[in-house]
PDB file of C-alpha atoms (C1' of nucleotides) in Angstrom:
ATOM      1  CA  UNK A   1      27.256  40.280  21.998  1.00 35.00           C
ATOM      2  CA  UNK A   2      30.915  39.778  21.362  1.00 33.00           C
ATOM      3  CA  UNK A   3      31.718  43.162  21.748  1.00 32.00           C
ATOM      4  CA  UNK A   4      35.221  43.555  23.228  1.00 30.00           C
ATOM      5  CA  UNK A   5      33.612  46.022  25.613  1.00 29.00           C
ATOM      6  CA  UNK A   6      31.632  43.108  26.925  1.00 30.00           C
ATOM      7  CA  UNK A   7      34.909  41.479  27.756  1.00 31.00           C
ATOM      8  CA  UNK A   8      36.226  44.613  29.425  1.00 28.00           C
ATOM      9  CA  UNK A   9      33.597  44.733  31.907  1.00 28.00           C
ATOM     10  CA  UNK A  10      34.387  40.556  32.460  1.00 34.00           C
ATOM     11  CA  UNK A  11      37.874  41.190  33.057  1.00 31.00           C
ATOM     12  CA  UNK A  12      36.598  43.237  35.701  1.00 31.00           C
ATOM     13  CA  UNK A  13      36.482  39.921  36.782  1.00 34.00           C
ATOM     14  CA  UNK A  14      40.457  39.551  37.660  1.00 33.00           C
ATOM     15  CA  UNK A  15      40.775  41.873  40.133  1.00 31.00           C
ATOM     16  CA  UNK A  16      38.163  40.328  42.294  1.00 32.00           C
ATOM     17  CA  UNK A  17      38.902  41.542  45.876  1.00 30.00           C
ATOM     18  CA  UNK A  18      38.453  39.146  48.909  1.00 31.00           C
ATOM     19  CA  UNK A  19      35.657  37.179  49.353  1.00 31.00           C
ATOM     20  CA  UNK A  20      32.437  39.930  49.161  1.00 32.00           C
ATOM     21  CA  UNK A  21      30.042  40.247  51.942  1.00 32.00           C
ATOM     22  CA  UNK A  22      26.397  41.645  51.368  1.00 33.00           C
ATOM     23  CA  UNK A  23      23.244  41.800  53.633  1.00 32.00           C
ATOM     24  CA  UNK A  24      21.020  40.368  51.151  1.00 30.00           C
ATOM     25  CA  UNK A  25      19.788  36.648  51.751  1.00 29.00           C
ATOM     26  CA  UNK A  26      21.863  34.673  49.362  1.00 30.00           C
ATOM     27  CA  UNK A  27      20.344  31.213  47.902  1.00 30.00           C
ATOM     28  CA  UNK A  28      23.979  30.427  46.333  1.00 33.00           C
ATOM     29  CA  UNK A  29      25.757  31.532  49.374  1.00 35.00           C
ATOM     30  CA  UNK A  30      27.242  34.149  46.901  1.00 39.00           C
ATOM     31  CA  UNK A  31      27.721  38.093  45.949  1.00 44.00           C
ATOM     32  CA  UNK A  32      28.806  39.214  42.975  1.00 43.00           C
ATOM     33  CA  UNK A  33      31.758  42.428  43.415  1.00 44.00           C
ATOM     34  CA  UNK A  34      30.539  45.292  42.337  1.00 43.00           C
ATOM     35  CA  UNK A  35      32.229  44.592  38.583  1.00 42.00           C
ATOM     36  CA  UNK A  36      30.636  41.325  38.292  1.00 44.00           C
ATOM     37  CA  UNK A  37      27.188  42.818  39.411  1.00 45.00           C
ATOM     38  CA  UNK A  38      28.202  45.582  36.680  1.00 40.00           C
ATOM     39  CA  UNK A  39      28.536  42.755  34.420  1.00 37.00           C
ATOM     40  CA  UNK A  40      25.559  40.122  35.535  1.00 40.00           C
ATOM     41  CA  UNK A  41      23.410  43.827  34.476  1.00 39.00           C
ATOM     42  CA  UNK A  42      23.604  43.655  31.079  1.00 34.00           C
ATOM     43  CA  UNK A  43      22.434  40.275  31.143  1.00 34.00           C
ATOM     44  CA  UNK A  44      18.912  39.295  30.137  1.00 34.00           C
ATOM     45  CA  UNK A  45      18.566  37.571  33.063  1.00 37.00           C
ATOM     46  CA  UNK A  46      19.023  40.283  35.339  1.00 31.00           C
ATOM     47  CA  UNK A  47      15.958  42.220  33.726  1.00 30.00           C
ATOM     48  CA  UNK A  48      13.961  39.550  33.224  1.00 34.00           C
ATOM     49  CA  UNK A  49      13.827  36.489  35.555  1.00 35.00           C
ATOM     50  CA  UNK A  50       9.843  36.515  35.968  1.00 33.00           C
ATOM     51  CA  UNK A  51      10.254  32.503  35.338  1.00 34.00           C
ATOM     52  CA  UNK A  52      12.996  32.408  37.690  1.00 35.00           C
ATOM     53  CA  UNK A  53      10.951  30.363  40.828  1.00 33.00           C
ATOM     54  CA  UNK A  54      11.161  30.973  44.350  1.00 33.00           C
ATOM     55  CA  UNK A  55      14.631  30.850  45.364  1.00 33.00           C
ATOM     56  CA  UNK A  56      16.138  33.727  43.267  1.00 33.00           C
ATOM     57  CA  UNK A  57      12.951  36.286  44.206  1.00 31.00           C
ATOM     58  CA  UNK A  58      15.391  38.599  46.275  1.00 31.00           C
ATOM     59  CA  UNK A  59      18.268  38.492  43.054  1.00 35.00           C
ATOM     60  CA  UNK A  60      18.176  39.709  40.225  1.00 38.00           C
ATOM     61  CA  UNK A  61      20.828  37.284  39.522  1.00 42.00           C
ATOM     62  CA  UNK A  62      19.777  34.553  37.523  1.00 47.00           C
ATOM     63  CA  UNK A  63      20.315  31.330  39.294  1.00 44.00           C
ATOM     64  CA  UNK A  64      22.616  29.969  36.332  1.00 47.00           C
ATOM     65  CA  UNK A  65      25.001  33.130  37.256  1.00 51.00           C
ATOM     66  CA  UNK A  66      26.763  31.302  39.994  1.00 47.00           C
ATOM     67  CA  UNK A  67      26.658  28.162  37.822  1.00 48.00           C
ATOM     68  CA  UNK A  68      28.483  30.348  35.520  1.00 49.00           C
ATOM     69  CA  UNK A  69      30.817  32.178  37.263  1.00 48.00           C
ATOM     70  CA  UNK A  70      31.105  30.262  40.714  1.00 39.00           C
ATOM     71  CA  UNK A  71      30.530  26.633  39.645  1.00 43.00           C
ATOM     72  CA  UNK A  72      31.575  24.335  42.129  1.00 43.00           C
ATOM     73  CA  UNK A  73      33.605  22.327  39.420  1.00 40.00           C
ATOM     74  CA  UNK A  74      35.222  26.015  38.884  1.00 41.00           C
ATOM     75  CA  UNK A  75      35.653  27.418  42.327  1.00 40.00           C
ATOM     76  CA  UNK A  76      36.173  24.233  45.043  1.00 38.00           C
ATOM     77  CA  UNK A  77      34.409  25.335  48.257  1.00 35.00           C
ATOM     78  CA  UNK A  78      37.657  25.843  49.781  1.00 32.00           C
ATOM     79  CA  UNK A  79      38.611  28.614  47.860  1.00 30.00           C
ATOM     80  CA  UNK A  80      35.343  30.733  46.403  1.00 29.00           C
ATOM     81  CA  UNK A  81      36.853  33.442  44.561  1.00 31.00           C
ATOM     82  CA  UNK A  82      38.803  34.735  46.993  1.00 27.00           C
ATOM     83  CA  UNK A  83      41.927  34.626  44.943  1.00 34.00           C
ATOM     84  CA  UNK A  84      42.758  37.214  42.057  1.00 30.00           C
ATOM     85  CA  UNK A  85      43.885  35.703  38.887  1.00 30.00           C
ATOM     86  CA  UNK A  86      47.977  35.782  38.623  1.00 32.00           C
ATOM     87  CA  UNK A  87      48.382  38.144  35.780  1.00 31.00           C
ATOM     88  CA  UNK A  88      52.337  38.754  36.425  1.00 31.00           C
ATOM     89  CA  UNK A  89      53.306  35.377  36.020  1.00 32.00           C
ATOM     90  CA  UNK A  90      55.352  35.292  32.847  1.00 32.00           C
ATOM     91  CA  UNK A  91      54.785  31.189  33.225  1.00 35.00           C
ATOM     92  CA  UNK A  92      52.019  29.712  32.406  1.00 36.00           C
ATOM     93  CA  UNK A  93      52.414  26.862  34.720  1.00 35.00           C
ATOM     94  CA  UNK A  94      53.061  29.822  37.820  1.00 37.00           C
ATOM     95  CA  UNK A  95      49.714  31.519  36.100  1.00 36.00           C
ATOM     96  CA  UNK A  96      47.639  27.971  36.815  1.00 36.00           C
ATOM     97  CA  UNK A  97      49.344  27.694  40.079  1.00 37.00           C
ATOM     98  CA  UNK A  98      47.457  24.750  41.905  1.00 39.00           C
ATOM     99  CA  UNK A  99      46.301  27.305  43.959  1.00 36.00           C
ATOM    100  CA  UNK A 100      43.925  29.311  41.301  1.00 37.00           C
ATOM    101  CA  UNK A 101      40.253  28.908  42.097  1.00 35.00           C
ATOM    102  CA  UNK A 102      39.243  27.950  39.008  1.00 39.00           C
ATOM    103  CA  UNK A 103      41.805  25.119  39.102  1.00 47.00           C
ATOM    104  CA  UNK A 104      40.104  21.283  40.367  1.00 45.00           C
ATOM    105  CA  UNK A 105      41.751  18.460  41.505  1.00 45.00           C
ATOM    106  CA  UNK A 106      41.894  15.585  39.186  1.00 39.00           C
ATOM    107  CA  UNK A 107      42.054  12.340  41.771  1.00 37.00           C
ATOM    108  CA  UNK A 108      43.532  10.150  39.091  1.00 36.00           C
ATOM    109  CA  UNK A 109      46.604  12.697  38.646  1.00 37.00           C
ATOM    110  CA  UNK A 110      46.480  14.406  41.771  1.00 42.00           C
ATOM    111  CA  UNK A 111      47.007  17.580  39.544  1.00 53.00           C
ATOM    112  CA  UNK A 112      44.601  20.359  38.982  1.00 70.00           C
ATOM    113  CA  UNK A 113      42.786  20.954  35.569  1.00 83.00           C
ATOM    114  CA  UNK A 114      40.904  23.881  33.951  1.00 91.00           C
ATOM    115  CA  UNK A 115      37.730  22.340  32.680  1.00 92.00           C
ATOM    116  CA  UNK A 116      36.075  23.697  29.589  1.00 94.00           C
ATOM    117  CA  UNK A 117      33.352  26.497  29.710  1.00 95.00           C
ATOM    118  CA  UNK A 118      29.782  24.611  29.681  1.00 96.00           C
ATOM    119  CA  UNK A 119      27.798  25.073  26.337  1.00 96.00           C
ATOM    120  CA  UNK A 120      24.242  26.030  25.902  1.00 97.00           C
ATOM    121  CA  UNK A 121      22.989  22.807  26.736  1.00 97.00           C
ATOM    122  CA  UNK A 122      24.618  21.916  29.789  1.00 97.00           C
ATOM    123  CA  UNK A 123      23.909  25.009  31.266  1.00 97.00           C
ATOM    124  CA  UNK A 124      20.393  24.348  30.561  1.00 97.00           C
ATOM    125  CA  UNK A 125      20.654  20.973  31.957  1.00 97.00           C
ATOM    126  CA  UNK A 126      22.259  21.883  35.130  1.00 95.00           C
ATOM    127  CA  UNK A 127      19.185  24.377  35.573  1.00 96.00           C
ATOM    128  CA  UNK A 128      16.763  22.034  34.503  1.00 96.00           C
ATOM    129  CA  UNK A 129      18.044  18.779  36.663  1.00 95.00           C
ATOM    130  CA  UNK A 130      16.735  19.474  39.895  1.00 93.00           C
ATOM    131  CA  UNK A 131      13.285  20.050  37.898  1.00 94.00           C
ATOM    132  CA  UNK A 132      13.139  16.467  36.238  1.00 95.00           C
ATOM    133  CA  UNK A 133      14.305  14.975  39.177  1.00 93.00           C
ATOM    134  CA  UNK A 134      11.575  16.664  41.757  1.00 93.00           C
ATOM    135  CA  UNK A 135       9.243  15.140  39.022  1.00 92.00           C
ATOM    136  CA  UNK A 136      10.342  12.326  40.326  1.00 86.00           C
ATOM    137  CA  UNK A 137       9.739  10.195  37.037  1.00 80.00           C
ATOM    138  CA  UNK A 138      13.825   9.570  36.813  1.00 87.00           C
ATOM    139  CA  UNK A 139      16.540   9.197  38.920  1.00 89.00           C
ATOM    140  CA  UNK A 140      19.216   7.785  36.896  1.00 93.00           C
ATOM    141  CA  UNK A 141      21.315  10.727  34.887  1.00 95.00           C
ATOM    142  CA  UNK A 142      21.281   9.050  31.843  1.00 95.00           C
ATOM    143  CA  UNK A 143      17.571   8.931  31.751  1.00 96.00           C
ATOM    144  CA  UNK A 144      17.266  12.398  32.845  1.00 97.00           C
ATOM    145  CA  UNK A 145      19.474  13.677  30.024  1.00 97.00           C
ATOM    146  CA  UNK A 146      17.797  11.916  27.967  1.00 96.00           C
ATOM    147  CA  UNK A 147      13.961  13.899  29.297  1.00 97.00           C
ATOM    148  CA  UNK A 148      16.198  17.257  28.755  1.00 97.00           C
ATOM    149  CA  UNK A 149      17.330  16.224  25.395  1.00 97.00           C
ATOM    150  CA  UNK A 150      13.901  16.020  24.155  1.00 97.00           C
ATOM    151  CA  UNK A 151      12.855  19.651  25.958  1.00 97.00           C
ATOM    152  CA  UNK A 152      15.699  21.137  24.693  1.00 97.00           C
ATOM    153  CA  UNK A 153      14.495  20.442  21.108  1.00 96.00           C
ATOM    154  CA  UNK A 154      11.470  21.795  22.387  1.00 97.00           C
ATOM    155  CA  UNK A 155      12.286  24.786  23.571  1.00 97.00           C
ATOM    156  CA  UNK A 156      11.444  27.784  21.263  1.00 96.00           C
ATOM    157  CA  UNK A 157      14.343  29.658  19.758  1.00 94.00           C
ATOM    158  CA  UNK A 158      13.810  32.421  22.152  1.00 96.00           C
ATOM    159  CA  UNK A 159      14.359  30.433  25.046  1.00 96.00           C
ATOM    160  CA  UNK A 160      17.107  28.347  23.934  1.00 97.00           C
ATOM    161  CA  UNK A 161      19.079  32.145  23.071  1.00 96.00           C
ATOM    162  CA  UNK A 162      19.130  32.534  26.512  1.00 96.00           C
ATOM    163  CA  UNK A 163      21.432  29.843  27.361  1.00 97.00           C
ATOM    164  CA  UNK A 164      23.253  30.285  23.544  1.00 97.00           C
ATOM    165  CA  UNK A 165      24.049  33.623  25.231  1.00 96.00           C
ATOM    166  CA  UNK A 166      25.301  32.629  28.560  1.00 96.00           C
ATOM    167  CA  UNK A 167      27.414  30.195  27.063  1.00 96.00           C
ATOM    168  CA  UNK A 168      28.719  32.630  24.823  1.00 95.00           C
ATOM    169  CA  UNK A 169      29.645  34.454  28.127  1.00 94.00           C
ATOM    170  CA  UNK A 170      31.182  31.724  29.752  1.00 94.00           C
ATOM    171  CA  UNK A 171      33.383  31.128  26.915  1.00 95.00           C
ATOM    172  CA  UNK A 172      34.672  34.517  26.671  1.00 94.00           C
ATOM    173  CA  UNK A 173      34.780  34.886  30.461  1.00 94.00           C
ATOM    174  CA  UNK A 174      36.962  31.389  29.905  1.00 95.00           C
ATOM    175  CA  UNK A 175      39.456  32.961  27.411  1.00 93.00           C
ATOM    176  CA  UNK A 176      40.051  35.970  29.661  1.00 92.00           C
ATOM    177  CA  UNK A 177      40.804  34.274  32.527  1.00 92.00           C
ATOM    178  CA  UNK A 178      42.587  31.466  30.846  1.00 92.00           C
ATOM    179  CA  UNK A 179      44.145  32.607  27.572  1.00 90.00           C
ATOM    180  CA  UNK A 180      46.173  30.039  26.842  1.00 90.00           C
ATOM    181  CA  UNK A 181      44.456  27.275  27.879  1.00 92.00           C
ATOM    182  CA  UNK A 182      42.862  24.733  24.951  1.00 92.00           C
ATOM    183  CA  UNK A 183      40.479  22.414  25.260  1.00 91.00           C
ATOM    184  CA  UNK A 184      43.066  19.986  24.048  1.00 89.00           C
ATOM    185  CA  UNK A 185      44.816  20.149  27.218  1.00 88.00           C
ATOM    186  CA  UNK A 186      42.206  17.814  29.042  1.00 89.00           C
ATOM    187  CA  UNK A 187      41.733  15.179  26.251  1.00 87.00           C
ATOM    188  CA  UNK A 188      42.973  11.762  27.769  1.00 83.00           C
ATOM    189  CA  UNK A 189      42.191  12.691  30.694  1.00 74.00           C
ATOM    190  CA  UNK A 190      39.553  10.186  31.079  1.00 71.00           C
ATOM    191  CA  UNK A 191      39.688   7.361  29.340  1.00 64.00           C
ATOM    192  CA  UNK A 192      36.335   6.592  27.124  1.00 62.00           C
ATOM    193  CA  UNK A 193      35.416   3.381  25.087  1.00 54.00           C
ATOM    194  CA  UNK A 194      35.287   3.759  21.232  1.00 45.00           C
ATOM    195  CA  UNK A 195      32.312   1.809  21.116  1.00 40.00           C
ATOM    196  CA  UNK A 196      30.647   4.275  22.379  1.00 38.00           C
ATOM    197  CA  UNK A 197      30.485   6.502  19.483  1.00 36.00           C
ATOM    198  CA  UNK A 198      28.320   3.731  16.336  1.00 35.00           C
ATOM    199  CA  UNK A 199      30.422   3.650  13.406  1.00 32.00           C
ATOM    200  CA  UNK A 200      27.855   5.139  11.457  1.00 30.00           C
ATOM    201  CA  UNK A 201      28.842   8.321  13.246  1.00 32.00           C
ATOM    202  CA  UNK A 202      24.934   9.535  13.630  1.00 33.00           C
ATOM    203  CA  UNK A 203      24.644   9.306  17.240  1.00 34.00           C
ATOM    204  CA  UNK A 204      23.082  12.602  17.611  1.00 36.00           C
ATOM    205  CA  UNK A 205      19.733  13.276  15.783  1.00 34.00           C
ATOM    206  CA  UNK A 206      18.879  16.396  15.294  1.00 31.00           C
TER     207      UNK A 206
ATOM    208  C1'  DA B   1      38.104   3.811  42.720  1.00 70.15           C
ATOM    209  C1'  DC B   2      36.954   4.048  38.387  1.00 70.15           C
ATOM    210  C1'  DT B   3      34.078   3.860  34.010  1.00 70.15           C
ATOM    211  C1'  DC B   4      29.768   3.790  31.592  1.00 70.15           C
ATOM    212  C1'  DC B   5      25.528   5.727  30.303  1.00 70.15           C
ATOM    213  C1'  DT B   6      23.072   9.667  27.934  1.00 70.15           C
ATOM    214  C1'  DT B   7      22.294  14.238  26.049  1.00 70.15           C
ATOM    215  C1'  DT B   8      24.024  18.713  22.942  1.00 70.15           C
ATOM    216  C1'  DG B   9      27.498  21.831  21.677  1.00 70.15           C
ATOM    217  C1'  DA B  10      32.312  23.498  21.218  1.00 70.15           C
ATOM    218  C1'  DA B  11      36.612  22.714  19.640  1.00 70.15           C
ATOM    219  C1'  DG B  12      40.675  20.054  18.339  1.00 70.15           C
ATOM    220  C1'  DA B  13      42.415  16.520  15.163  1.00 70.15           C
ATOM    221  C1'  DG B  14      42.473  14.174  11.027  1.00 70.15           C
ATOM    222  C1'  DT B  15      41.354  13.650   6.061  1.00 70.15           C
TER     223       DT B  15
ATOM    224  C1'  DA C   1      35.816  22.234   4.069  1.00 70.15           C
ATOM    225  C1'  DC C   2      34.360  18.468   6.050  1.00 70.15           C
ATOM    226  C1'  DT C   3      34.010  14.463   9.383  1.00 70.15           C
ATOM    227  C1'  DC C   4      35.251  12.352  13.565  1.00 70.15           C
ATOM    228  C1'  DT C   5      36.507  12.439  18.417  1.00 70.15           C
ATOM    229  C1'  DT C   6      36.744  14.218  23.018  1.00 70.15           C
ATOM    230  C1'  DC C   7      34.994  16.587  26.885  1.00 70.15           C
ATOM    231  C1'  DA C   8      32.094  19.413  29.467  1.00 70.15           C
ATOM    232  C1'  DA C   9      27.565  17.811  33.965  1.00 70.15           C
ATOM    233  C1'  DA C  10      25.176  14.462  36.621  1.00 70.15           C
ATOM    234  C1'  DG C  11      24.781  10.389  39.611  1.00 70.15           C
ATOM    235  C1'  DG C  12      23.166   5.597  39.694  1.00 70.15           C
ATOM    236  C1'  DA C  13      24.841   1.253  38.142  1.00 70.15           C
ATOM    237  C1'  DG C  14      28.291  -1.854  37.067  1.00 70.15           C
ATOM    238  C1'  DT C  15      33.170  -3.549  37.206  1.00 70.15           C
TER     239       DT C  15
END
DNA sequence: ACTCCTTTGAAGAGT
DNA sequence: ACTCTTCAAAGGAGT
């Protein structure tokens, strides 16, 4: 899972040429170089995507794949991965240049921010979403998370693998394109209320 | 324009 | 080692 040959094949990732072009019909408006198809095929989800609905039937690319590797929060529309990773920069600030792809504006600073690599759960949630909300028993996001909360627990152990794995992926993915970066380096950016969290520090049932 | 809400998990900070 | 805090996503609601 963690095998460093894994991350070879990711780093495969960095020299991403210009934007690829294929003839296949493309739900996310994406297509994976030939590395990253190398390395989206050793992923369950390119075997096995029989629950995988309608829109992903000419992939084998699971849909969370671009979710993954081409979030929007990642890659801005403006620039989808058409920019290789600055590997000679010996400074880290030239290295997250404003204009890296995986860089985001922040509007309160007006500078650009690495966000942290979703975990298990929010990758299932940002799969999930657009299920609970055609549903139509929720609109509000709170309430929603709430509905995925509860199917999350209820997911089999099988099941919730799959998205233990891909975060496991985007994490390492993370760390090779951003080696230095810590997930201290976006705390304060937002500012949070305190009572949010009850003193009795039990928020989160498991 | 900005924050809160609400969830779980990862990771940093503090004890 | 353990607990606490912050931030990831989402978007309606409230300030």
């Amino acid at each position: 899972m963690s095998s460093r040959g894994e991350i070879g094949l990711m780093s495969g990732l960095n020299q991403n040429p210009a934007a690829p072009t294929c003839g296949k019909p493309q739900v996310f408006d994406w297509c994976p170089s030939p590395q990253q198809q190398q390395y989206l095929n050793l992923t369950s989800w390119g075997r096995n995507n029989t629950t995988q609905t309608q829109t992903t039937a000419v992939s084998s690319v699971h849909p969370l794949v671009p979710l993954l590797l081409y979030s929007d929060r990642h890659f801005p529309s403006a620039s989808p991965l058409t920019q290789p990773i600055s590997t000679s920069a010996a400074d880290p600030a030239d290295a997250h240049s404003r204009s890296h792809p995986y860089y985001h504006g922040n509007s309160v600073t007006s500078r650009q921010v690495v966000k942290k690599p979703l975990n298990a759960f929010m990758l299932y949630m940002k799969e999930m979403r657009h299920k609970v909300l055609q549903e139509g028993r929720e609109r509000e996001s709170a309430a929603i998370n709430r509905i995925l909360g509860r199917r999350w627990h209820a997911l089999s152990h099988s099941e919730q693998s799959k998205y233990y794995d891909l975060a496991q992926k985007e994490r390492l993915l993370h760390m090779q394109l951003y080696p230095g970066w810590s997930a201290r380096d976006n705390y304060g950016k937002r500012k949070r209320k305190r009572s949010q969290q009850p003193s009795g520090s039990c928020s989160r049932l498991s």
